[in-house]
Coordinates of C-alpha atoms and ligand atoms in Angstrom, one line a residue:
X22 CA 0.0 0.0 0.0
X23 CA 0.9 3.6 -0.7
X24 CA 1.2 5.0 2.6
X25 CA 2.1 3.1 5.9
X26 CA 1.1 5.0 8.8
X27 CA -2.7 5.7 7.6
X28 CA -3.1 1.9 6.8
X29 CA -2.1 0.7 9.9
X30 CA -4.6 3.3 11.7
X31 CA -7.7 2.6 9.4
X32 CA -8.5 -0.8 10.9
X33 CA -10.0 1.0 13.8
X34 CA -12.3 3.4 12.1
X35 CA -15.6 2.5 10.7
X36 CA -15.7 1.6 7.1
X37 CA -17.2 4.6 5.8
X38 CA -14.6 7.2 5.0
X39 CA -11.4 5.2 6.4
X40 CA -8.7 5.4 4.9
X41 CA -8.9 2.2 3.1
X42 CA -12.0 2.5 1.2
X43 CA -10.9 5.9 0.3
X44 CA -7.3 4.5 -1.0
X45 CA -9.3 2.3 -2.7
X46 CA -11.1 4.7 -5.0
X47 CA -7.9 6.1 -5.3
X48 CA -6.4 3.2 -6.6
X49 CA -9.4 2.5 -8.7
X50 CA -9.0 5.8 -10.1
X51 CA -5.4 6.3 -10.6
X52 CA -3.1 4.2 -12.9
X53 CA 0.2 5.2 -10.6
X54 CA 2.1 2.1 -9.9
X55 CA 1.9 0.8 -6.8
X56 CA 4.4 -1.5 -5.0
X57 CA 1.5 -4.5 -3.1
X58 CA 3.0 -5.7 0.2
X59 CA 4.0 -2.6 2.0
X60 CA 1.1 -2.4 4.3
X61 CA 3.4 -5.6 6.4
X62 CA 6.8 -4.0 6.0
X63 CA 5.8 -0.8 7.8
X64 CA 4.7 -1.5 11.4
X65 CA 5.1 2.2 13.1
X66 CA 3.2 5.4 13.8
X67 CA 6.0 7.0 14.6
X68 CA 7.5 8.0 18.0
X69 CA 5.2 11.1 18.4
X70 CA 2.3 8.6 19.2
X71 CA 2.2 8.5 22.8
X72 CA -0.9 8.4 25.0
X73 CA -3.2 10.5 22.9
X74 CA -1.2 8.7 20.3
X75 CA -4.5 7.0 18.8
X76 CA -6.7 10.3 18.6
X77 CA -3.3 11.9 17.2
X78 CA -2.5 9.1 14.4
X79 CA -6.3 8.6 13.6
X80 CA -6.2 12.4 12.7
X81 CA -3.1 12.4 11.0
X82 CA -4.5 9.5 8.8
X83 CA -7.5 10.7 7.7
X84 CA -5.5 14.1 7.2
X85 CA -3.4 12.5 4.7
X86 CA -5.7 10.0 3.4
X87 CA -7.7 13.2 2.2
X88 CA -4.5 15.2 1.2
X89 CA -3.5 12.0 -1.1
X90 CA -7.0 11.9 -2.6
X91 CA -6.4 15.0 -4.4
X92 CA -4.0 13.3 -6.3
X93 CA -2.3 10.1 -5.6
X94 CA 0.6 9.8 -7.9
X95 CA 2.0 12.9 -7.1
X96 CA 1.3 12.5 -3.2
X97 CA 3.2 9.2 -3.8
X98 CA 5.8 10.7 -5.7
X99 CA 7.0 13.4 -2.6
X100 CA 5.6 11.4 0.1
X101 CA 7.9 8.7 -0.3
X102 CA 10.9 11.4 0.6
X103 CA 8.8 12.2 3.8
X104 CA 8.6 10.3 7.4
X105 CA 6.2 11.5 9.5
X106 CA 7.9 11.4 13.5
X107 CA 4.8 12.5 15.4
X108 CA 2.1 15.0 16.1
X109 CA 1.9 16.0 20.0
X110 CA 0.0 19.4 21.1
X111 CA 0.1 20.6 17.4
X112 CA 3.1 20.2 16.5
X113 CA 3.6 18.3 13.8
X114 CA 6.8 16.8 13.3
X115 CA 8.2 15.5 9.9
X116 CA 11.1 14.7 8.2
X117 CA 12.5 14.9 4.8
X118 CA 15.0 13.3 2.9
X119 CA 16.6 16.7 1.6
X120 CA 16.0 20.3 1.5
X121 CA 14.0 20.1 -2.1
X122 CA 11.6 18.2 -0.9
X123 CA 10.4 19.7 2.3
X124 CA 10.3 23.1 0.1
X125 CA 7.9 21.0 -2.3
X126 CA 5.8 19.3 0.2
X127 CA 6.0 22.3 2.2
X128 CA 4.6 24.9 -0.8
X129 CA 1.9 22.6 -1.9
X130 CA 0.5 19.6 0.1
X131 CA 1.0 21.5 3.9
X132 CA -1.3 23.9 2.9
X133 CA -4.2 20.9 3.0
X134 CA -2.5 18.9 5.1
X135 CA -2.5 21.4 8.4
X136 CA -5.8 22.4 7.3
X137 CA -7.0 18.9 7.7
X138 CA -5.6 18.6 10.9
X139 CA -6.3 21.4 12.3
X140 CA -10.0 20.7 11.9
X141 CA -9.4 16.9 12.9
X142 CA -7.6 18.5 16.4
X143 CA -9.1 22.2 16.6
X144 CA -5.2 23.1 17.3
X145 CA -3.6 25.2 15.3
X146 CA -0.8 23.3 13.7
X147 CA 2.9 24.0 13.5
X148 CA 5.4 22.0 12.0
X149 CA 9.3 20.9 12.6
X150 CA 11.1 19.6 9.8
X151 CA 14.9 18.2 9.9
X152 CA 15.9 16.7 7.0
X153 CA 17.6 13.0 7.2
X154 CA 18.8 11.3 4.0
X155 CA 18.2 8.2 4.6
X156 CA 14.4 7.6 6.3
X157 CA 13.5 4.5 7.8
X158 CA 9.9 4.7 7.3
X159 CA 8.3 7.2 4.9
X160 CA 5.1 8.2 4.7
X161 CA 4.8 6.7 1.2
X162 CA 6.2 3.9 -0.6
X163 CA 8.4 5.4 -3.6
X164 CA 7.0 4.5 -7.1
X165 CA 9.6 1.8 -8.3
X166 CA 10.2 3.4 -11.8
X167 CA 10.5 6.6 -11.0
X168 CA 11.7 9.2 -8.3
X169 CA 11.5 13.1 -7.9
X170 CA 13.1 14.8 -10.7
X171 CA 14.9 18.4 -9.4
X172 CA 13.6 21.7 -11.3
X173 CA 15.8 22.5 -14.1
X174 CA 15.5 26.2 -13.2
X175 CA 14.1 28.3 -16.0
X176 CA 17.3 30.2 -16.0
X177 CA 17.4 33.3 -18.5
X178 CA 20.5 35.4 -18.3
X179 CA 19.3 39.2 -17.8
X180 CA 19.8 41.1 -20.5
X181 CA 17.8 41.1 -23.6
X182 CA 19.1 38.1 -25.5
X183 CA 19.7 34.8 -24.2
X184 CA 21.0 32.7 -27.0
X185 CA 19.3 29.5 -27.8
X186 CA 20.9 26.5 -26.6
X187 CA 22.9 24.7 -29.5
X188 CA 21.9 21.2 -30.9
X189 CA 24.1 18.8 -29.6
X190 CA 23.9 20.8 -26.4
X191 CA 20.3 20.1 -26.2
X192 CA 20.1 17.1 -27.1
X193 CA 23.3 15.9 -24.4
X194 CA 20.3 17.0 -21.8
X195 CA 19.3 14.1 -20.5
X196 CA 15.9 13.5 -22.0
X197 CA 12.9 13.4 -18.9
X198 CA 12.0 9.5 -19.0
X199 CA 8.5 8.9 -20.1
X200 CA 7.4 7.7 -16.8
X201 CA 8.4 11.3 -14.5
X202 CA 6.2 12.5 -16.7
X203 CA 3.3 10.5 -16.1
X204 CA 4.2 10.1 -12.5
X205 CA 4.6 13.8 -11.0
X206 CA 1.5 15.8 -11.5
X207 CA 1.6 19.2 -10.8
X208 CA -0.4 21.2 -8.6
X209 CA -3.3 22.6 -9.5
X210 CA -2.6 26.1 -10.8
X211 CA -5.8 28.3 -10.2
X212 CA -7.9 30.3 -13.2
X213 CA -6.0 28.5 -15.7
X214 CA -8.2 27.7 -18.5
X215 CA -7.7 24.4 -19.5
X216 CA -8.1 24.9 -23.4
X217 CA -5.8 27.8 -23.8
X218 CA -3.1 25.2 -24.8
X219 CA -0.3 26.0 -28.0
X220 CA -2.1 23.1 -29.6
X221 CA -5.4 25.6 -30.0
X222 CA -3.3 28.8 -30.9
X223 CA -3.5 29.6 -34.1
X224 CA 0.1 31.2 -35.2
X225 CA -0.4 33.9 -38.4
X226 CA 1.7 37.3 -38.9
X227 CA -0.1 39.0 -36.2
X228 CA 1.0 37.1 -33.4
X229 CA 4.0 35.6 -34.7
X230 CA 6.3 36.8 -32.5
X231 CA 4.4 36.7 -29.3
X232 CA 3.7 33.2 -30.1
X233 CA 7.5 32.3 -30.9
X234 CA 8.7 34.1 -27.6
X235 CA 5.8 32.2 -25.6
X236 CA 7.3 28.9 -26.4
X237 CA 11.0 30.2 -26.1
X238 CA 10.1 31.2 -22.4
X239 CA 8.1 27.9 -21.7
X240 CA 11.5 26.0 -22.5
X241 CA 10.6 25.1 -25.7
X242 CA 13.9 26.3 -27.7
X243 CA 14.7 29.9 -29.1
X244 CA 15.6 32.7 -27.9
X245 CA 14.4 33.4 -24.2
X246 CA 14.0 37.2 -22.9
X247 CA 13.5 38.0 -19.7
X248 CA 10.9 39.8 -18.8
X249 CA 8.4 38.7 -21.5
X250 CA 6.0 41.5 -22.4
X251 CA 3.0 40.7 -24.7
X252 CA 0.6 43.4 -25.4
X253 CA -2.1 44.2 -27.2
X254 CA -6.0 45.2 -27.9
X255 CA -8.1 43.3 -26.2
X256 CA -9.6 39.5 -27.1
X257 CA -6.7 38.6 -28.9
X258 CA -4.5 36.0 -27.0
X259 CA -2.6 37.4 -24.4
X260 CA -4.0 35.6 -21.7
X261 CA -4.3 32.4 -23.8
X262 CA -0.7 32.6 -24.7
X263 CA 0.2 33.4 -20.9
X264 CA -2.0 30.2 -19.7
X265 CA -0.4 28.0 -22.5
X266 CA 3.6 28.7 -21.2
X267 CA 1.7 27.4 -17.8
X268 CA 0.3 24.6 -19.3
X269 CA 3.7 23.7 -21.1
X270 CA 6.1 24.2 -18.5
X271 CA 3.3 22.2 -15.9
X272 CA 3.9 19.7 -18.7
X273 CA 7.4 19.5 -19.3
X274 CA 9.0 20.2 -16.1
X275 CA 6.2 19.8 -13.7
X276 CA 8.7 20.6 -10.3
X277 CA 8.4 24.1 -11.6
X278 CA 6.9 26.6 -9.0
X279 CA 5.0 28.3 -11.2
X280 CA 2.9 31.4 -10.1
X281 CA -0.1 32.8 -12.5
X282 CA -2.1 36.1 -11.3
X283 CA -3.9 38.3 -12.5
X284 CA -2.4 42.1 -11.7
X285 CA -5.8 42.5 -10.2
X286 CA -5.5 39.5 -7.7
X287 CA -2.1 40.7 -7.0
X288 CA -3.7 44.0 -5.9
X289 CA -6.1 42.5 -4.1
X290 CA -4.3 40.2 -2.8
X291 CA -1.1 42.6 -1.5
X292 CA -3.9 44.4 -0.1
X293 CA -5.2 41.9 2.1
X294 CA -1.7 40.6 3.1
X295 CA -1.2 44.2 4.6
X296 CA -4.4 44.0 6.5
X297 CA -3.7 40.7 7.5
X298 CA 0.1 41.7 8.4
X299 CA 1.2 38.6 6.3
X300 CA 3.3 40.6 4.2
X301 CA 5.7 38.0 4.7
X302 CA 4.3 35.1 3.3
X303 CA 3.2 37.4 -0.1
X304 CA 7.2 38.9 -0.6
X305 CA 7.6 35.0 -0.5
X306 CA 5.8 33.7 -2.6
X307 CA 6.5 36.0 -5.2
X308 CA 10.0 36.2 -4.5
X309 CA 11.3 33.0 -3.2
X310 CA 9.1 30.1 -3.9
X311 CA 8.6 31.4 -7.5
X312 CA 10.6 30.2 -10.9
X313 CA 7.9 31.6 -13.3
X314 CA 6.0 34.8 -12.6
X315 CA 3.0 35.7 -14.9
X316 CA 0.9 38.4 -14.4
X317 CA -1.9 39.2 -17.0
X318 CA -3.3 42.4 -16.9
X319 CA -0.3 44.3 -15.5
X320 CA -2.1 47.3 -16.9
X321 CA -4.4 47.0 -13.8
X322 CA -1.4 48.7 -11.4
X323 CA -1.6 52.0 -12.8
X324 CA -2.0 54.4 -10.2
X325 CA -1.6 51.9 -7.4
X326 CA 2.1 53.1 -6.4
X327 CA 2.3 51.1 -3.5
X328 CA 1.2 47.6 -4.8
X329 CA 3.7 48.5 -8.0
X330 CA 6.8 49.0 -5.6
X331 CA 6.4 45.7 -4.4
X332 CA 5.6 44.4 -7.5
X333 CA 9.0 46.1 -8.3
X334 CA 11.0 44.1 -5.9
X335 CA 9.5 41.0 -7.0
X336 CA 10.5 41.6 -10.5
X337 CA 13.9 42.9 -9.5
X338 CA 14.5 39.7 -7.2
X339 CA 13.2 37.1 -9.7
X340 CA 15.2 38.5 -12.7
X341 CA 18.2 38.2 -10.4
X342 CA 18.1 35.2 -9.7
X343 CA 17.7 34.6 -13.7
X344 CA 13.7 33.1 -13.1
X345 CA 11.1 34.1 -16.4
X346 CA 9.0 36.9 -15.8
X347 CA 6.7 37.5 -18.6
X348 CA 3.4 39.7 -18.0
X349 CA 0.7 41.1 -20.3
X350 CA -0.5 44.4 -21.1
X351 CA -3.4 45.9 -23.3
X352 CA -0.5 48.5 -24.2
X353 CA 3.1 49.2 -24.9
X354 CA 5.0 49.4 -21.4
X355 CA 5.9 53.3 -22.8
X356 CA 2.1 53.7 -22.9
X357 CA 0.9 52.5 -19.7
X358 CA 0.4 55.5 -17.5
X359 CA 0.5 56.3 -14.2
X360 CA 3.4 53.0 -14.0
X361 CA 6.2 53.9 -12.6
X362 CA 9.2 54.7 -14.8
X363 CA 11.4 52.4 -13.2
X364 CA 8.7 49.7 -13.8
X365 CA 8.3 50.5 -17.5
X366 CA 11.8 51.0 -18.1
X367 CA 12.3 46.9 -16.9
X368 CA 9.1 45.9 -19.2
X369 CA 11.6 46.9 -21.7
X370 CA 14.7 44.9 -20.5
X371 CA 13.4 41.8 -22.4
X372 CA 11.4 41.4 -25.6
X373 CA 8.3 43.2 -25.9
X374 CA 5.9 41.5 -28.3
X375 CA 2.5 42.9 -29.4
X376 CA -0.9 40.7 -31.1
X377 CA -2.4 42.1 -33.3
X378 CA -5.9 41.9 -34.8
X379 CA -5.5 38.3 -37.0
X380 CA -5.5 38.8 -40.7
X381 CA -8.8 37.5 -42.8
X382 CA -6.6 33.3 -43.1
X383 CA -5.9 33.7 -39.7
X384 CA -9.5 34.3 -38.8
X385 CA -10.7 31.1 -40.9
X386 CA -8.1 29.0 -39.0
X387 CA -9.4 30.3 -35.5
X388 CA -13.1 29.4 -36.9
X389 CA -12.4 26.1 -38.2
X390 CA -10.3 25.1 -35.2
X391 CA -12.6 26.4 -32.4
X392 CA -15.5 24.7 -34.6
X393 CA -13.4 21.2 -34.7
X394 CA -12.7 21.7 -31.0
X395 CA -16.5 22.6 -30.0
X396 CA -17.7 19.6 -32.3
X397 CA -19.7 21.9 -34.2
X398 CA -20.1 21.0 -38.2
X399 CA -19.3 24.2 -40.0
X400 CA -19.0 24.5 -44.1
X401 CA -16.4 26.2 -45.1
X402 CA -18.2 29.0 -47.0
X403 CA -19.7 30.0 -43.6
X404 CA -16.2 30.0 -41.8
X405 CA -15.1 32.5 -44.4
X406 CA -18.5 34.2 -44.0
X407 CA -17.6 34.6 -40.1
X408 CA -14.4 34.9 -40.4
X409 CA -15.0 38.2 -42.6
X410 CA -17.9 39.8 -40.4
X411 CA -16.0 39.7 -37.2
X412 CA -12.6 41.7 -38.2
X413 CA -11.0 42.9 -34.8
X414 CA -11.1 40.7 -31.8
X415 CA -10.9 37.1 -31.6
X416 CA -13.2 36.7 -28.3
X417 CA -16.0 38.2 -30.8
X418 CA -15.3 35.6 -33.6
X419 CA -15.7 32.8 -31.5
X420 CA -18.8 34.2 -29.5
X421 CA -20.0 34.8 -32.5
X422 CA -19.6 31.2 -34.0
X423 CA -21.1 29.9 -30.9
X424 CA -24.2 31.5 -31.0
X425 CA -24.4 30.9 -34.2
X426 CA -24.3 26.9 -33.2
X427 CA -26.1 27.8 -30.5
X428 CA -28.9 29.1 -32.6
X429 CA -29.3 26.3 -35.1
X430 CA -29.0 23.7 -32.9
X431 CA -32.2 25.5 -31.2
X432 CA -33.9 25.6 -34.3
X433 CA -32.7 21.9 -35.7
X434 CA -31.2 23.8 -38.5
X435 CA -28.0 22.8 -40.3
X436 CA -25.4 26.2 -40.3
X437 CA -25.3 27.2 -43.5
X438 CA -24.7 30.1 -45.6
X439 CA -27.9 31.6 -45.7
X440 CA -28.4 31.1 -42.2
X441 CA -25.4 32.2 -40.9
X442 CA -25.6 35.1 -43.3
X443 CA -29.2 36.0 -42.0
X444 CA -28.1 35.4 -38.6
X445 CA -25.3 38.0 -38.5
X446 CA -27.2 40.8 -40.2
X447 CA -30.0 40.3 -37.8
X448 CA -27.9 40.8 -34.8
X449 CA -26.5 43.8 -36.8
X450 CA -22.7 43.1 -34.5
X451 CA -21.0 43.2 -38.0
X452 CA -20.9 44.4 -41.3
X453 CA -18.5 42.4 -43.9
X454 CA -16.0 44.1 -45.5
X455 CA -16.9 47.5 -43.8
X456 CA -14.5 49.4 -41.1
X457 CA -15.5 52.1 -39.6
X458 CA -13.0 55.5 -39.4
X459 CA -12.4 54.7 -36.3
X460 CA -11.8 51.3 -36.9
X461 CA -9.0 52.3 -39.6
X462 CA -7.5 55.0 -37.4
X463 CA -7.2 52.3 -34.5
X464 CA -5.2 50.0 -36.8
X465 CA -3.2 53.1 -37.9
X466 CA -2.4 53.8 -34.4
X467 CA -1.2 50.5 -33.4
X468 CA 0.9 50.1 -36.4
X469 CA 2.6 53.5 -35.9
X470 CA 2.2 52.9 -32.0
X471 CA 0.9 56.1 -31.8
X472 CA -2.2 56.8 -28.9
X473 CA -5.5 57.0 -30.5
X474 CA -5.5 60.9 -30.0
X475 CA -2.5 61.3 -32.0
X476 CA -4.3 61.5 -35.3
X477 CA -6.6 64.1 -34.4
X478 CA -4.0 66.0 -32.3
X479 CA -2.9 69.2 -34.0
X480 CA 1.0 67.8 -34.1
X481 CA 2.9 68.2 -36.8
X482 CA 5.7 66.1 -35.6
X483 CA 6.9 63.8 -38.9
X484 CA 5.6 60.6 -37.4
X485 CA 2.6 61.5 -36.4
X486 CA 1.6 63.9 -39.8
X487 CA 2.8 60.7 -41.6
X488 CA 0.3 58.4 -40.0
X489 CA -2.4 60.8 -40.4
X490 CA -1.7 61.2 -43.7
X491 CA -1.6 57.0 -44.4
X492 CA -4.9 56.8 -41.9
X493 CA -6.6 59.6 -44.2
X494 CA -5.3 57.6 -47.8
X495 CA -7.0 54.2 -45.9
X496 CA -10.5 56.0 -45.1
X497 CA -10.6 57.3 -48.5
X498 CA -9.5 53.9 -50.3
X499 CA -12.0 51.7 -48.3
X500 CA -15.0 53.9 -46.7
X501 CA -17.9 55.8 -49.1
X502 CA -16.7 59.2 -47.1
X503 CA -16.3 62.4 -48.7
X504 CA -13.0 65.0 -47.8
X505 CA -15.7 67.0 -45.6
X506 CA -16.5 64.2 -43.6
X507 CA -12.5 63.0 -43.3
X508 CA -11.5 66.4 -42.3
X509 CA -14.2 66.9 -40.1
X510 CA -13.0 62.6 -38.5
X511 CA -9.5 63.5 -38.1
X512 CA -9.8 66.5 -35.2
X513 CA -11.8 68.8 -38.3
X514 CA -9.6 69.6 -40.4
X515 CA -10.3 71.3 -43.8
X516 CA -11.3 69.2 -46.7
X517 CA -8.0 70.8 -48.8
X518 CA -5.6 68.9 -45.9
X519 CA -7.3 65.3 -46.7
X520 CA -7.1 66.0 -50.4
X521 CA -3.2 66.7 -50.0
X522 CA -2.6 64.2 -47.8
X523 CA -4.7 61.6 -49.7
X524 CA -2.3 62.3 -53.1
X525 CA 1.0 62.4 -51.5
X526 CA 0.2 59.0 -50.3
X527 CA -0.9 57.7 -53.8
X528 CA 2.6 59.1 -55.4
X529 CA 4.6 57.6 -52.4
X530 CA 3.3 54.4 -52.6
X531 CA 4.4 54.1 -56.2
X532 CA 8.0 55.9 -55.7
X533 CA 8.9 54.5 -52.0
X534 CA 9.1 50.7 -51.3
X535 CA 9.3 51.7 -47.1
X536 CA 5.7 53.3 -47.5
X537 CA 4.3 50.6 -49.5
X538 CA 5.6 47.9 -47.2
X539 CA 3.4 49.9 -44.3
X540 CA 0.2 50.1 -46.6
X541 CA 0.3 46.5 -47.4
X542 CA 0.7 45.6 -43.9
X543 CA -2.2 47.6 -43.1
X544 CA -4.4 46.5 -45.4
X545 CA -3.4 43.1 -44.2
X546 CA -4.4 44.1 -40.4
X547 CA -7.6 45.8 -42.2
X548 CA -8.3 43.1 -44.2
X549 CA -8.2 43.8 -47.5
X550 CA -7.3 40.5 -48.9
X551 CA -11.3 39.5 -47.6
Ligands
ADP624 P1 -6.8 38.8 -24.4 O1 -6.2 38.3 -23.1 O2 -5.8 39.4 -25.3 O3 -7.9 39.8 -24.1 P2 -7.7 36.1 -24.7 O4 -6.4 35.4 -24.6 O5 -8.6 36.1 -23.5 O6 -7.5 37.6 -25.1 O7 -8.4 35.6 -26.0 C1 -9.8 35.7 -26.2 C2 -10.4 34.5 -26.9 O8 -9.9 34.3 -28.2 C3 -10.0 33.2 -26.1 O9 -11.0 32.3 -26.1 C4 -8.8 32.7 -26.9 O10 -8.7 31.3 -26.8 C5 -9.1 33.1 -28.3 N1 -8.0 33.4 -29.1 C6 -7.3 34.5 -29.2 N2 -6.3 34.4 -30.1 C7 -6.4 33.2 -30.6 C8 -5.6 32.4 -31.6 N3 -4.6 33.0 -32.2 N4 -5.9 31.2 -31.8 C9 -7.0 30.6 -31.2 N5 -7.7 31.2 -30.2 C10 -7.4 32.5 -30.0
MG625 MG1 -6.7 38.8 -21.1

């Protein structure tokens, strides 16, 4: 049997709930290898056991009984480096076989272990590790094939540019054997949404990059940069990129402390370690007990100066000691207001790597693939059809595909083109092949990286004037508007300005490569291919 100490104890409880019956729906459950026979080999409760001893074993087995239920392999996995040496007025003793496990055990079963027994005794629960090296009895019998596997640290070397590690060098890694794999199962990582995987990211020019240097900083070759910065409009991947590096590294190297928050929990959350004066705990699980950082949203700490200094010490002591930071933002870090210079200056240390809105294939590809992977049967005429209405923001594609489903499999109806074409117009959310000014100066802006109010600004700086200018040529080229209109769009300006700007545009896209290299990138972004 897995563990020793809860076996022995079980034979005294009543059937329902002891630890037996519920190690046996483990074991029904779970395909970890167990070693039969150890249930005889391991006759103590440990020293701690003296004349409460009973109440205090029975406790500590139904404690880790329910701890191991959460999941059994990797219980089995760390458990086996652990002895448990007693439990007397609270304190619970236990020791490790080295310094990397206790941390483990420590960061991510105690939590549910003291929790358990504190309810089981009503004491408050302390514990006193040593560490021993060679235990006598631990809690769990070690899986024969395999045994804990240390972190290989996500190191990145600060600077920009770590250069990716060579072929043979990679491949002289010793390759993880197929069965630490299977065997250690990470924690559960909270709000990580279990389909925002690299397997259902669809890779096109507008998130290339962001995409390659996800992967990099997941471990998964290329060039890592430290921090990572993705940004962009909103509904286009950041977060699902940011949850996929999670879901990779949880893969690959599964010892990894990984930590995923929000910029809003971390608010909230450095907030109510204050009140709580637990500030301790928060600097150290941020700083110490951390080899990935990612925080989505990092937009979220304008203005809050205090929570961004000790989000600054976090990010200074992680990229120290070389561990990947990568956070997302819905602009560039020279943008973000109300940040702290310092702050946006290190955003910049690494790679910063902006989405954009997915050109018209990239669109189809998102259709079809969320279709495939919602089992709904879509044509392809009516992926292009979607794929075409909704331009800007890939959270709207896909809602919009799903109601579509949604819709016909209300009204029995297969999705086809006239439906989905009647469909779309009724809920009037999108008109194909028609941006809006705004729409056009957006892209502009993004291109240029220029604020939205740049356009309509009266500055004359070259840059900016140039933008206008291409933003001006675009509205004309695509949109039924007249110069009026466009002057009186871009912060009403005379109809004699659009008409200039509109014709120097025209002869410079004929006479200068650099300007016609921008246009047909916009009109990729704007969808002009459609
Ligand atoms: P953001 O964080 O940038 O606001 P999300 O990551 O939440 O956007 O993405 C919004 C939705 O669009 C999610 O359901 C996500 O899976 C999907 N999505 C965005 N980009 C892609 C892509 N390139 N391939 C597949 N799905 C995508
Ligand atoms: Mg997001």
């Amino acid at each position: 049997m897995a563990f020793a100490h809860a076996v022995e104890k079980s034979d005294e409880e009543s059937d329902e709930g002891t630890v037996q019956s519920r190690m046996q729906s483990d074991e029904e459950g779970d395909a970890s290898p167990f070693v039969p026979g150890l249930l005889a080999a391991t006759p103590a409760l440990g020293p701690g056991i003296g004349v409460d001893g009973g109440a205090c074993a029975g406790a500590w087995g139904r404690a880790i009984a329910y701890t191991r239920e959460k999941s059994p392999a990797s219980f089995d996995q760390w458990f086996s480096g652990v002895q448990f040496d007693g439990l007397t007025d609270g304190v619970l003793s236990l020791r490790a076989r080295d310094e990397f496990v206790r941390q483990w055990v420590e960061d991510y079963f105690l939590p549910t272990l003291a929790e358990q027994l504190r309810s089981e005794t009503g004491l408050s629960i302390q514990v006193r590790w040593s560490i021993d090296a060679s235990l006598e009895r631990p809690v769990a019998d070690r899986p024969s094939t395999y045994a804990p596997v240390k972190p290989r640290p996500l190191s990145v070397r600060p600077g920009p540019i770590d250069a990716a590690p060579s072929a043979p060098a990679a491949s002289a890694r010793p390759a993880p054997a197929t069965n630490t794999r299977l065997s250690v199962v990470p924690p559960h990582l909270e709000g990580l949404n279990a389909k925002y995987t690299f397997g259902h990211f669809v890779v096109g020019p507008s998130n290339q990059l962001a995409h390659a240097a996800s992967m990099a900083s997941a471990g998964a070759g290329g060039r890592r940069h430290n921090p990572l910065f993705i940004c962009g409009g909103t509904g286009l991947g950041k977060t699902h990129l940011v949850h996929a590096i999670a879901h990779r590294v949880r893969e690959e190297r599964p010892e990894t402390r990984i930590v995923y928050i929000s910029a809003e929990k971390f608010v909230n959350e450095f907030v109510q370690s204050l009140a709580d004066q637990r500030m301790h705990d928060f600097r150290s699980r941020f700083r110490d007990r951390c080899d990935l950082l990612l925080v989505d949203d990092i937009h979220f700490l304008a203005g809050k100066t205090q929570t961004q200094e000790e989000f600054f010490h976090a990010f200074n002591a992680l990229h120290q000691a070389s561990k990947q930071i990568v956070v997302t933002s819905d602009k560039y870090p020279q943008q973000l207001d109300k940040m702290e210079e310092r702050l946006v200056s290190r955003f910049q240390w690494g790679l910063v790597a902006d989405v954009q809105a997915p050109e018209l294939e990239t669109r189809v590809a998102i259709v079809r693939k969320k279709a495939q992977f919602e089992h709904i049967d879509v044509p392809d005429d009516v992926c292009l059809f979607v794929a075409q209405s909704v331009r800007s923001n890939v959270r709207e594609l896909e809602g919009t595909l799903i109601r579509l489903a949604a819709k016909a499999s209300l009204l029995n109806v297969p999705i086809e083109i006239g439906f989905a074409r009647a469909e779309i117009a009724a809920t009037g959310m999108t008109r194909p092949n028609e941006a809006s000014v705004e729409d056009i100066q957006r892209v502009v802006c993004h291109h240029f990286k220029l604020r939205s109010t740049d356009l309509l600004s009266k500055d004359r700086h070259k840059s900016i004037a140039f933008a206008r200018h291409v933003a001006m040529y675009l509205c004309k080229q695509r949109l039924k508007c007249s110069f009026p209109e466009l002057g009186r769009a871009f912060g009403n300006r005379d109809h004699t300005t659009v008409i200039s700007a509109v014709r120097k545009v025209e002869a410079l896209r004929t006479s200068d490569p650099e300007v016609r290299a921008h246009l047909e990138a916009l009109e990729r972004k704007l969808g002009s291919v459609d």
